[in-house]
Amino acid sequence: MQELASPQAWAYLKDNPTARLVDVRTRVEWHFVGTPDISALGSDVIFDEWVSVNGTPNPDFLTALTNAADLSTPLLMLCRSGARSLAASHAAAAHGFTTVINISDGFEGDLDGQQHRGNINGWRHSGLAWRQS
């Protein structure tokens, strides 16, 4: 499975206009933490929960993903820290998506020494476009 850090994922999306960013976090995270904004690249994010906020797997994940993108569409998967998106990446690849890339540092990044996210790496820490409701 290919993995890229957030800045490299942005560059990939910029250089590959057919590629799609898939945010697999929960609705609660999208609403309260924020979402990536790739409108400057002429694209929008596919929002497709991998698991619900209580940890229940989303039985419609692959159906929704297949409805949003062709199997030949390059997909870049994003979650909070890169763990859930890696699992979702494996599922998408097993389903037949030919190019699936995990964003290894996620939206919020790794935990720092005080167990806080957002201070080391990740989409937001890298200064990439995002918005909050």
mmCIF file of N, CA and C in Angstrom:
data_model
loop_
_atom_site.group_PDB
_atom_site.id
_atom_site.type_symbol
_atom_site.label_atom_id
_atom_site.label_comp_id
_atom_site.label_asym_id
_atom_site.label_seq_id
_atom_site.Cartn_x
_atom_site.Cartn_y
_atom_site.Cartn_z
ATOM 1 N N MET A 1 0.855 -1.177 0.000
ATOM 2 C CA MET A 1 0.000 0.000 0.000
ATOM 3 C C MET A 1 0.893 1.229 0.000
ATOM 4 N N GLN A 2 0.657 2.111 -0.930
ATOM 5 C CA GLN A 2 1.428 3.353 -0.987
ATOM 6 C C GLN A 2 0.932 4.318 0.084
ATOM 7 N N GLU A 3 1.856 5.054 0.692
ATOM 8 C CA GLU A 3 1.500 6.062 1.676
ATOM 9 C C GLU A 3 2.230 7.358 1.363
ATOM 10 N N LEU A 4 1.560 8.459 1.615
ATOM 11 C CA LEU A 4 2.142 9.784 1.451
ATOM 12 C C LEU A 4 1.811 10.620 2.678
ATOM 13 N N ALA A 5 2.716 11.510 3.054
ATOM 14 C CA ALA A 5 2.405 12.503 4.083
ATOM 15 C C ALA A 5 1.501 13.567 3.454
ATOM 16 N N SER A 6 0.841 14.335 4.285
ATOM 17 C CA SER A 6 -0.135 15.317 3.810
ATOM 18 C C SER A 6 0.391 16.262 2.718
ATOM 19 N N PRO A 7 1.568 16.884 2.874
ATOM 20 C CA PRO A 7 2.028 17.787 1.812
ATOM 21 C C PRO A 7 2.217 17.074 0.470
ATOM 22 N N GLN A 8 2.707 15.848 0.509
ATOM 23 C CA GLN A 8 2.876 15.082 -0.722
ATOM 24 C C GLN A 8 1.525 14.663 -1.303
ATOM 25 N N ALA A 9 0.555 14.414 -0.425
ATOM 26 C CA ALA A 9 -0.798 14.081 -0.893
ATOM 27 C C ALA A 9 -1.413 15.272 -1.617
ATOM 28 N N TRP A 10 -1.225 16.475 -1.074
ATOM 29 C CA TRP A 10 -1.722 17.693 -1.735
ATOM 30 C C TRP A 10 -1.092 17.814 -3.122
ATOM 31 N N ALA A 11 0.225 17.614 -3.196
ATOM 32 C CA ALA A 11 0.922 17.703 -4.485
ATOM 33 C C ALA A 11 0.401 16.654 -5.459
ATOM 34 N N TYR A 12 0.128 15.456 -4.966
ATOM 35 C CA TYR A 12 -0.416 14.398 -5.823
ATOM 36 C C TYR A 12 -1.781 14.805 -6.367
ATOM 37 N N LEU A 13 -2.640 15.323 -5.493
ATOM 38 C CA LEU A 13 -3.963 15.771 -5.928
ATOM 39 C C LEU A 13 -3.849 16.897 -6.955
ATOM 40 N N LYS A 14 -2.906 17.793 -6.749
ATOM 41 C CA LYS A 14 -2.699 18.904 -7.672
ATOM 42 C C LYS A 14 -2.223 18.403 -9.041
ATOM 43 N N ASP A 15 -1.325 17.426 -9.040
ATOM 44 C CA ASP A 15 -0.744 16.905 -10.282
ATOM 45 C C ASP A 15 -1.617 15.871 -10.981
ATOM 46 N N ASN A 16 -2.614 15.361 -10.285
ATOM 47 C CA ASN A 16 -3.490 14.307 -10.826
ATOM 48 C C ASN A 16 -4.945 14.737 -10.641
ATOM 49 N N PRO A 17 -5.469 15.546 -11.559
ATOM 50 C CA PRO A 17 -6.800 16.122 -11.369
ATOM 51 C C PRO A 17 -7.949 15.116 -11.292
ATOM 52 N N THR A 18 -7.735 13.887 -11.721
ATOM 53 C CA THR A 18 -8.804 12.888 -11.598
ATOM 54 C C THR A 18 -8.791 12.192 -10.237
ATOM 55 N N ALA A 19 -7.721 12.378 -9.468
ATOM 56 C CA ALA A 19 -7.620 11.747 -8.150
ATOM 57 C C ALA A 19 -8.648 12.357 -7.206
ATOM 58 N N ARG A 20 -9.099 11.562 -6.253
ATOM 59 C CA ARG A 20 -10.107 12.016 -5.289
ATOM 60 C C ARG A 20 -9.586 11.818 -3.863
ATOM 61 N N LEU A 21 -9.877 12.778 -3.031
ATOM 62 C CA LEU A 21 -9.575 12.692 -1.607
ATOM 63 C C LEU A 21 -10.800 12.133 -0.896
ATOM 64 N N VAL A 22 -10.595 11.087 -0.107
ATOM 65 C CA VAL A 22 -11.683 10.434 0.624
ATOM 66 C C VAL A 22 -11.419 10.592 2.119
ATOM 67 N N ASP A 23 -12.288 11.330 2.799
ATOM 68 C CA ASP A 23 -12.182 11.527 4.239
ATOM 69 C C ASP A 23 -13.041 10.454 4.904
ATOM 70 N N VAL A 24 -12.397 9.520 5.603
ATOM 71 C CA VAL A 24 -13.104 8.377 6.182
ATOM 72 C C VAL A 24 -13.395 8.549 7.681
ATOM 73 N N ARG A 25 -13.185 9.759 8.193
ATOM 74 C CA ARG A 25 -13.477 10.008 9.606
ATOM 75 C C ARG A 25 -14.991 10.013 9.835
ATOM 76 N N THR A 26 -15.387 10.246 11.066
ATOM 77 C CA THR A 26 -16.816 10.246 11.407
ATOM 78 C C THR A 26 -17.440 11.619 11.166
ATOM 79 N N ARG A 27 -18.756 11.607 11.077
ATOM 80 C CA ARG A 27 -19.501 12.873 10.915
ATOM 81 C C ARG A 27 -19.193 13.850 12.051
ATOM 82 N N VAL A 28 -19.027 13.323 13.247
ATOM 83 C CA VAL A 28 -18.709 14.173 14.397
ATOM 84 C C VAL A 28 -17.369 14.863 14.167
ATOM 85 N N GLU A 29 -16.374 14.129 13.693
ATOM 86 C CA GLU A 29 -15.064 14.736 13.417
ATOM 87 C C GLU A 29 -15.179 15.796 12.323
ATOM 88 N N TRP A 30 -15.927 15.491 11.262
ATOM 89 C CA TRP A 30 -16.085 16.473 10.183
ATOM 90 C C TRP A 30 -16.688 17.765 10.730
ATOM 91 N N HIS A 31 -17.680 17.620 11.574
ATOM 92 C CA HIS A 31 -18.395 18.791 12.079
ATOM 93 C C HIS A 31 -17.584 19.578 13.117
ATOM 94 N N PHE A 32 -16.959 18.897 14.061
ATOM 95 C CA PHE A 32 -16.320 19.583 15.177
ATOM 96 C C PHE A 32 -14.823 19.831 14.980
ATOM 97 N N VAL A 33 -14.139 18.991 14.233
ATOM 98 C CA VAL A 33 -12.695 19.148 14.057
ATOM 99 C C VAL A 33 -12.381 19.945 12.795
ATOM 100 N N GLY A 34 -13.153 19.720 11.745
ATOM 101 C CA GLY A 34 -12.940 20.401 10.476
ATOM 102 C C GLY A 34 -12.733 19.409 9.351
ATOM 103 N N THR A 35 -12.692 19.939 8.143
ATOM 104 C CA THR A 35 -12.535 19.093 6.956
ATOM 105 C C THR A 35 -11.507 19.697 6.012
ATOM 106 N N PRO A 36 -10.834 18.856 5.250
ATOM 107 C CA PRO A 36 -9.913 19.385 4.243
ATOM 108 C C PRO A 36 -10.700 20.142 3.177
ATOM 109 N N ASP A 37 -10.062 21.155 2.616
ATOM 110 C CA ASP A 37 -10.692 21.958 1.565
ATOM 111 C C ASP A 37 -9.794 21.910 0.333
ATOM 112 N N ILE A 38 -10.238 21.191 -0.689
ATOM 113 C CA ILE A 38 -9.438 21.076 -1.915
ATOM 114 C C ILE A 38 -10.107 21.796 -3.081
ATOM 115 N N SER A 39 -10.976 22.737 -2.753
ATOM 116 C CA SER A 39 -11.666 23.480 -3.813
ATOM 117 C C SER A 39 -10.688 24.262 -4.688
ATOM 118 N N ALA A 40 -9.574 24.694 -4.135
ATOM 119 C CA ALA A 40 -8.565 25.409 -4.926
ATOM 120 C C ALA A 40 -7.972 24.518 -6.015
ATOM 121 N N LEU A 41 -8.101 23.212 -5.845
ATOM 122 C CA LEU A 41 -7.608 22.259 -6.842
ATOM 123 C C LEU A 41 -8.708 21.877 -7.829
ATOM 124 N N GLY A 42 -9.874 22.500 -7.692
ATOM 125 C CA GLY A 42 -10.993 22.209 -8.584
ATOM 126 C C GLY A 42 -11.673 20.893 -8.285
ATOM 127 N N SER A 43 -11.589 20.447 -7.047
ATOM 128 C CA SER A 43 -12.179 19.165 -6.673
ATOM 129 C C SER A 43 -12.902 19.315 -5.341
ATOM 130 N N ASP A 44 -13.606 18.274 -4.972
ATOM 131 C CA ASP A 44 -14.246 18.244 -3.670
ATOM 132 C C ASP A 44 -13.911 16.920 -2.999
ATOM 133 N N VAL A 45 -14.146 16.869 -1.719
ATOM 134 C CA VAL A 45 -13.819 15.699 -0.910
ATOM 135 C C VAL A 45 -14.986 14.721 -0.940
ATOM 136 N N ILE A 46 -14.669 13.446 -0.988
ATOM 137 C CA ILE A 46 -15.666 12.397 -0.777
ATOM 138 C C ILE A 46 -15.681 12.118 0.726
ATOM 139 N N PHE A 47 -16.832 12.295 1.357
ATOM 140 C CA PHE A 47 -16.969 12.011 2.786
ATOM 141 C C PHE A 47 -17.681 10.668 2.925
ATOM 142 N N ASP A 48 -16.984 9.691 3.501
ATOM 143 C CA ASP A 48 -17.501 8.324 3.593
ATOM 144 C C ASP A 48 -16.951 7.701 4.873
ATOM 145 N N GLU A 49 -17.759 7.653 5.916
ATOM 146 C CA GLU A 49 -17.309 7.110 7.203
ATOM 147 C C GLU A 49 -16.863 5.655 7.073
ATOM 148 N N TRP A 50 -15.695 5.350 7.596
ATOM 149 C CA TRP A 50 -15.218 3.969 7.662
ATOM 150 C C TRP A 50 -15.908 3.258 8.825
ATOM 151 N N VAL A 51 -15.987 3.933 9.956
ATOM 152 C CA VAL A 51 -16.717 3.443 11.127
ATOM 153 C C VAL A 51 -17.524 4.599 11.692
ATOM 154 N N SER A 52 -18.564 4.284 12.449
ATOM 155 C CA SER A 52 -19.361 5.329 13.093
ATOM 156 C C SER A 52 -18.626 5.820 14.340
ATOM 157 N N VAL A 53 -19.176 6.829 14.969
ATOM 158 C CA VAL A 53 -18.539 7.406 16.146
ATOM 159 C C VAL A 53 -18.428 6.389 17.288
ATOM 160 N N ASN A 54 -19.300 5.387 17.324
ATOM 161 C CA ASN A 54 -19.210 4.361 18.370
ATOM 162 C C ASN A 54 -18.337 3.179 17.953
ATOM 163 N N GLY A 55 -17.692 3.283 16.784
ATOM 164 C CA GLY A 55 -16.762 2.243 16.336
ATOM 165 C C GLY A 55 -17.383 1.147 15.496
ATOM 166 N N THR A 56 -18.671 1.252 15.206
ATOM 167 C CA THR A 56 -19.343 0.254 14.380
ATOM 168 C C THR A 56 -18.937 0.434 12.921
ATOM 169 N N PRO A 57 -18.478 -0.630 12.270
ATOM 170 C CA PRO A 57 -18.112 -0.517 10.857
ATOM 171 C C PRO A 57 -19.294 -0.046 10.000
ATOM 172 N N ASN A 58 -19.001 0.765 9.019
ATOM 173 C CA ASN A 58 -20.027 1.254 8.096
ATOM 174 C C ASN A 58 -20.251 0.191 7.022
ATOM 175 N N PRO A 59 -21.397 -0.501 7.022
ATOM 176 C CA PRO A 59 -21.627 -1.560 6.044
ATOM 177 C C PRO A 59 -21.777 -1.024 4.616
ATOM 178 N N ASP A 60 -22.004 0.268 4.468
ATOM 179 C CA ASP A 60 -22.197 0.877 3.150
ATOM 180 C C ASP A 60 -20.960 1.592 2.632
ATOM 181 N N PHE A 61 -19.819 1.437 3.314
ATOM 182 C CA PHE A 61 -18.614 2.162 2.928
ATOM 183 C C PHE A 61 -18.231 1.923 1.470
ATOM 184 N N LEU A 62 -18.081 0.681 1.077
ATOM 185 C CA LEU A 62 -17.634 0.367 -0.284
ATOM 186 C C LEU A 62 -18.684 0.718 -1.330
ATOM 187 N N THR A 63 -19.955 0.561 -0.985
ATOM 188 C CA THR A 63 -21.024 0.932 -1.917
ATOM 189 C C THR A 63 -20.986 2.431 -2.188
ATOM 190 N N ALA A 64 -20.879 3.209 -1.127
ATOM 191 C CA ALA A 64 -20.824 4.666 -1.291
ATOM 192 C C ALA A 64 -19.577 5.079 -2.060
ATOM 193 N N LEU A 65 -18.465 4.436 -1.778
ATOM 194 C CA LEU A 65 -17.217 4.761 -2.469
ATOM 195 C C LEU A 65 -17.321 4.436 -3.954
ATOM 196 N N THR A 66 -17.895 3.298 -4.280
ATOM 197 C CA THR A 66 -18.060 2.893 -5.670
ATOM 198 C C THR A 66 -19.047 3.810 -6.397
ATOM 199 N N ASN A 67 -20.047 4.318 -5.692
ATOM 200 C CA ASN A 67 -20.983 5.271 -6.290
ATOM 201 C C ASN A 67 -20.340 6.626 -6.546
ATOM 202 N N ALA A 68 -19.290 6.954 -5.785
ATOM 203 C CA ALA A 68 -18.640 8.263 -5.897
ATOM 204 C C ALA A 68 -17.463 8.281 -6.861
ATOM 205 N N ALA A 69 -16.885 7.116 -7.144
ATOM 206 C CA ALA A 69 -15.673 7.073 -7.977
ATOM 207 C C ALA A 69 -15.590 5.746 -8.728
ATOM 208 N N ASP A 70 -15.027 5.815 -9.931
ATOM 209 C CA ASP A 70 -14.770 4.600 -10.709
ATOM 210 C C ASP A 70 -13.609 3.839 -10.085
ATOM 211 N N LEU A 71 -13.550 2.543 -10.345
ATOM 212 C CA LEU A 71 -12.469 1.721 -9.803
ATOM 213 C C LEU A 71 -11.094 2.183 -10.282
ATOM 214 N N SER A 72 -11.040 2.878 -11.413
ATOM 215 C CA SER A 72 -9.762 3.355 -11.941
ATOM 216 C C SER A 72 -9.373 4.738 -11.400
ATOM 217 N N THR A 73 -10.253 5.367 -10.620
ATOM 218 C CA THR A 73 -9.971 6.685 -10.047
ATOM 219 C C THR A 73 -8.957 6.550 -8.915
ATOM 220 N N PRO A 74 -7.860 7.278 -8.969
ATOM 221 C CA PRO A 74 -6.919 7.246 -7.838
ATOM 222 C C PRO A 74 -7.582 7.832 -6.593
ATOM 223 N N LEU A 75 -7.462 7.118 -5.486
ATOM 224 C CA LEU A 75 -8.058 7.550 -4.221
ATOM 225 C C LEU A 75 -6.968 7.817 -3.194
ATOM 226 N N LEU A 76 -7.084 8.944 -2.494
ATOM 227 C CA LEU A 76 -6.208 9.251 -1.371
ATOM 228 C C LEU A 76 -7.076 9.260 -0.125
ATOM 229 N N MET A 77 -6.778 8.374 0.814
ATOM 230 C CA MET A 77 -7.601 8.169 1.993
ATOM 231 C C MET A 77 -7.045 8.926 3.191
ATOM 232 N N LEU A 78 -7.951 9.592 3.925
ATOM 233 C CA LEU A 78 -7.570 10.441 5.047
ATOM 234 C C LEU A 78 -8.434 10.141 6.262
ATOM 235 N N CYS A 79 -7.804 10.043 7.429
ATOM 236 C CA CYS A 79 -8.532 9.970 8.699
ATOM 237 C C CYS A 79 -7.825 10.894 9.683
ATOM 238 N N ARG A 80 -7.991 10.686 10.948
ATOM 239 C CA ARG A 80 -7.374 11.554 11.956
ATOM 240 C C ARG A 80 -5.859 11.417 11.961
ATOM 241 N N SER A 81 -5.375 10.157 11.970
ATOM 242 C CA SER A 81 -3.937 9.931 12.161
ATOM 243 C C SER A 81 -3.311 8.983 11.151
ATOM 244 N N GLY A 82 -4.101 8.430 10.259
ATOM 245 C CA GLY A 82 -3.570 7.503 9.265
ATOM 246 C C GLY A 82 -3.881 6.041 9.521
ATOM 247 N N ALA A 83 -4.463 5.707 10.661
ATOM 248 C CA ALA A 83 -4.737 4.302 10.992
ATOM 249 C C ALA A 83 -6.027 3.797 10.346
ATOM 250 N N ARG A 84 -7.135 4.479 10.583
ATOM 251 C CA ARG A 84 -8.405 4.052 9.976
ATOM 252 C C ARG A 84 -8.335 4.145 8.455
ATOM 253 N N SER A 85 -7.678 5.184 7.966
ATOM 254 C CA SER A 85 -7.582 5.334 6.513
ATOM 255 C C SER A 85 -6.735 4.228 5.897
ATOM 256 N N LEU A 86 -5.768 3.699 6.635
ATOM 257 C CA LEU A 86 -4.989 2.573 6.127
ATOM 258 C C LEU A 86 -5.884 1.342 5.993
ATOM 259 N N ALA A 87 -6.710 1.081 6.998
ATOM 260 C CA ALA A 87 -7.647 -0.049 6.918
ATOM 261 C C ALA A 87 -8.633 0.155 5.769
ATOM 262 N N ALA A 88 -9.149 1.371 5.629
ATOM 263 C CA ALA A 88 -10.075 1.672 4.538
ATOM 264 C C ALA A 88 -9.381 1.546 3.182
ATOM 265 N N SER A 89 -8.112 1.911 3.116
ATOM 266 C CA SER A 89 -7.331 1.782 1.876
ATOM 267 C C SER A 89 -7.216 0.325 1.454
ATOM 268 N N HIS A 90 -6.912 -0.533 2.421
ATOM 269 C CA HIS A 90 -6.814 -1.966 2.117
ATOM 270 C C HIS A 90 -8.147 -2.513 1.612
ATOM 271 N N ALA A 91 -9.245 -2.092 2.240
ATOM 272 C CA ALA A 91 -10.569 -2.555 1.806
ATOM 273 C C ALA A 91 -10.877 -2.071 0.393
ATOM 274 N N ALA A 92 -10.549 -0.811 0.091
ATOM 275 C CA ALA A 92 -10.804 -0.269 -1.246
ATOM 276 C C ALA A 92 -9.970 -0.994 -2.297
ATOM 277 N N ALA A 93 -8.723 -1.273 -1.981
ATOM 278 C CA ALA A 93 -7.862 -1.998 -2.920
ATOM 279 C C ALA A 93 -8.383 -3.418 -3.140
ATOM 280 N N ALA A 94 -8.798 -4.077 -2.071
ATOM 281 C CA ALA A 94 -9.340 -5.437 -2.195
ATOM 282 C C ALA A 94 -10.639 -5.435 -2.994
ATOM 283 N N HIS A 95 -11.369 -4.330 -2.951
ATOM 284 C CA HIS A 95 -12.625 -4.200 -3.696
ATOM 285 C C HIS A 95 -12.380 -3.983 -5.189
ATOM 286 N N GLY A 96 -11.164 -3.596 -5.555
ATOM 287 C CA GLY A 96 -10.841 -3.426 -6.963
ATOM 288 C C GLY A 96 -10.369 -2.053 -7.386
ATOM 289 N N PHE A 97 -10.305 -1.089 -6.457
ATOM 290 C CA PHE A 97 -9.738 0.213 -6.809
ATOM 291 C C PHE A 97 -8.259 0.012 -7.102
ATOM 292 N N THR A 98 -7.820 0.523 -8.242
ATOM 293 C CA THR A 98 -6.473 0.206 -8.720
ATOM 294 C C THR A 98 -5.374 1.057 -8.097
ATOM 295 N N THR A 99 -5.682 2.285 -7.714
ATOM 296 C CA THR A 99 -4.689 3.156 -7.073
ATOM 297 C C THR A 99 -5.294 3.707 -5.798
ATOM 298 N N VAL A 100 -4.771 3.253 -4.675
ATOM 299 C CA VAL A 100 -5.257 3.705 -3.368
ATOM 300 C C VAL A 100 -4.035 4.107 -2.548
ATOM 301 N N ILE A 101 -4.060 5.325 -2.052
ATOM 302 C CA ILE A 101 -2.927 5.880 -1.304
ATOM 303 C C ILE A 101 -3.421 6.323 0.067
ATOM 304 N N ASN A 102 -2.754 5.870 1.099
ATOM 305 C CA ASN A 102 -3.085 6.288 2.455
ATOM 306 C C ASN A 102 -2.305 7.553 2.802
ATOM 307 N N ILE A 103 -2.985 8.532 3.394
ATOM 308 C CA ILE A 103 -2.301 9.731 3.890
ATOM 309 C C ILE A 103 -1.840 9.407 5.307
ATOM 310 N N SER A 104 -0.545 9.148 5.440
ATOM 311 C CA SER A 104 0.022 8.524 6.634
ATOM 312 C C SER A 104 -0.055 9.354 7.903
ATOM 313 N N ASP A 105 -0.096 10.679 7.787
ATOM 314 C CA ASP A 105 -0.133 11.506 8.991
ATOM 315 C C ASP A 105 -1.528 12.041 9.314
ATOM 316 N N GLY A 106 -2.503 11.742 8.465
ATOM 317 C CA GLY A 106 -3.890 12.086 8.742
ATOM 318 C C GLY A 106 -4.186 13.569 8.788
ATOM 319 N N PHE A 107 -5.379 13.884 9.236
ATOM 320 C CA PHE A 107 -5.832 15.269 9.306
ATOM 321 C C PHE A 107 -5.238 15.992 10.518
ATOM 322 N N GLU A 108 -5.154 15.284 11.654
ATOM 323 C CA GLU A 108 -4.669 15.905 12.885
ATOM 324 C C GLU A 108 -3.241 15.533 13.237
ATOM 325 N N GLY A 109 -2.703 14.480 12.651
ATOM 326 C CA GLY A 109 -1.317 14.097 12.892
ATOM 327 C C GLY A 109 -1.109 13.207 14.098
ATOM 328 N N ASP A 110 0.165 12.979 14.366
ATOM 329 C CA ASP A 110 0.574 12.106 15.463
ATOM 330 C C ASP A 110 0.456 12.815 16.815
ATOM 331 N N LEU A 111 0.406 12.011 17.867
ATOM 332 C CA LEU A 111 0.397 12.542 19.228
ATOM 333 C C LEU A 111 1.773 13.088 19.592
ATOM 334 N N ASP A 112 1.791 14.229 20.289
ATOM 335 C CA ASP A 112 3.060 14.752 20.785
ATOM 336 C C ASP A 112 3.307 14.191 22.185
ATOM 337 N N GLY A 113 4.322 14.687 22.865
ATOM 338 C CA GLY A 113 4.678 14.198 24.189
ATOM 339 C C GLY A 113 3.618 14.418 25.240
ATOM 340 N N GLN A 114 2.710 15.357 24.998
ATOM 341 C CA GLN A 114 1.622 15.608 25.944
ATOM 342 C C GLN A 114 0.320 14.962 25.490
ATOM 343 N N GLN A 115 0.414 14.065 24.525
ATOM 344 C CA GLN A 115 -0.744 13.340 24.002
ATOM 345 C C GLN A 115 -1.740 14.251 23.294
ATOM 346 N N HIS A 116 -1.233 15.293 22.637
ATOM 347 C CA HIS A 116 -2.049 16.208 21.842
ATOM 348 C C HIS A 116 -1.721 16.017 20.368
ATOM 349 N N ARG A 117 -2.731 16.141 19.530
ATOM 350 C CA ARG A 117 -2.526 16.060 18.089
ATOM 351 C C ARG A 117 -2.453 17.469 17.503
ATOM 352 N N GLY A 118 -1.821 17.559 16.351
ATOM 353 C CA GLY A 118 -1.794 18.825 15.627
ATOM 354 C C GLY A 118 -0.525 19.628 15.797
ATOM 355 N N ASN A 119 0.420 19.136 16.562
ATOM 356 C CA ASN A 119 1.653 19.881 16.815
ATOM 357 C C ASN A 119 2.870 19.304 16.098
ATOM 358 N N ILE A 120 2.715 18.151 15.463
ATOM 359 C CA ILE A 120 3.864 17.488 14.845
ATOM 360 C C ILE A 120 3.715 17.440 13.331
ATOM 361 N N ASN A 121 2.608 16.921 12.879
ATOM 362 C CA ASN A 121 2.381 16.727 11.446
ATOM 363 C C ASN A 121 0.876 16.665 11.195
ATOM 364 N N GLY A 122 0.488 16.256 10.019
ATOM 365 C CA GLY A 122 -0.924 16.163 9.677
ATOM 366 C C GLY A 122 -1.343 17.277 8.732
ATOM 367 N N TRP A 123 -2.511 17.107 8.144
ATOM 368 C CA TRP A 123 -3.042 18.039 7.142
ATOM 369 C C TRP A 123 -3.071 19.473 7.684
ATOM 370 N N ARG A 124 -3.692 19.654 8.849
ATOM 371 C CA ARG A 124 -3.822 21.008 9.412
ATOM 372 C C ARG A 124 -2.471 21.592 9.802
ATOM 373 N N HIS A 125 -1.624 20.805 10.461
ATOM 374 C CA HIS A 125 -0.309 21.292 10.898
ATOM 375 C C HIS A 125 0.554 21.691 9.703
ATOM 376 N N SER A 126 0.346 21.035 8.580
ATOM 377 C CA SER A 126 1.135 21.320 7.377
ATOM 378 C C SER A 126 0.698 22.598 6.677
ATOM 379 N N GLY A 127 -0.354 23.231 7.179
ATOM 380 C CA GLY A 127 -0.824 24.480 6.595
ATOM 381 C C GLY A 127 -1.659 24.299 5.339
ATOM 382 N N LEU A 128 -2.175 23.097 5.121
ATOM 383 C CA LEU A 128 -3.015 22.841 3.958
ATOM 384 C C LEU A 128 -4.428 23.376 4.217
ATOM 385 N N ALA A 129 -5.133 23.666 3.154
ATOM 386 C CA ALA A 129 -6.461 24.286 3.274
ATOM 387 C C ALA A 129 -7.443 23.354 3.995
ATOM 388 N N TRP A 130 -8.207 23.955 4.899
ATOM 389 C CA TRP A 130 -9.248 23.226 5.619
ATOM 390 C C TRP A 130 -10.287 24.227 6.087
ATOM 391 N N ARG A 131 -11.421 23.702 6.473
ATOM 392 C CA ARG A 131 -12.484 24.571 6.979
ATOM 393 C C ARG A 131 -13.164 23.901 8.155
ATOM 394 N N GLN A 132 -13.862 24.731 8.911
ATOM 395 C CA GLN A 132 -14.577 24.244 10.079
ATOM 396 C C GLN A 132 -15.974 24.825 10.060
ATOM 397 N N SER A 133 -16.962 24.013 10.445
ATOM 398 C CA SER A 133 -18.350 24.501 10.428
ATOM 399 C C SER A 133 -18.675 25.266 11.686
#
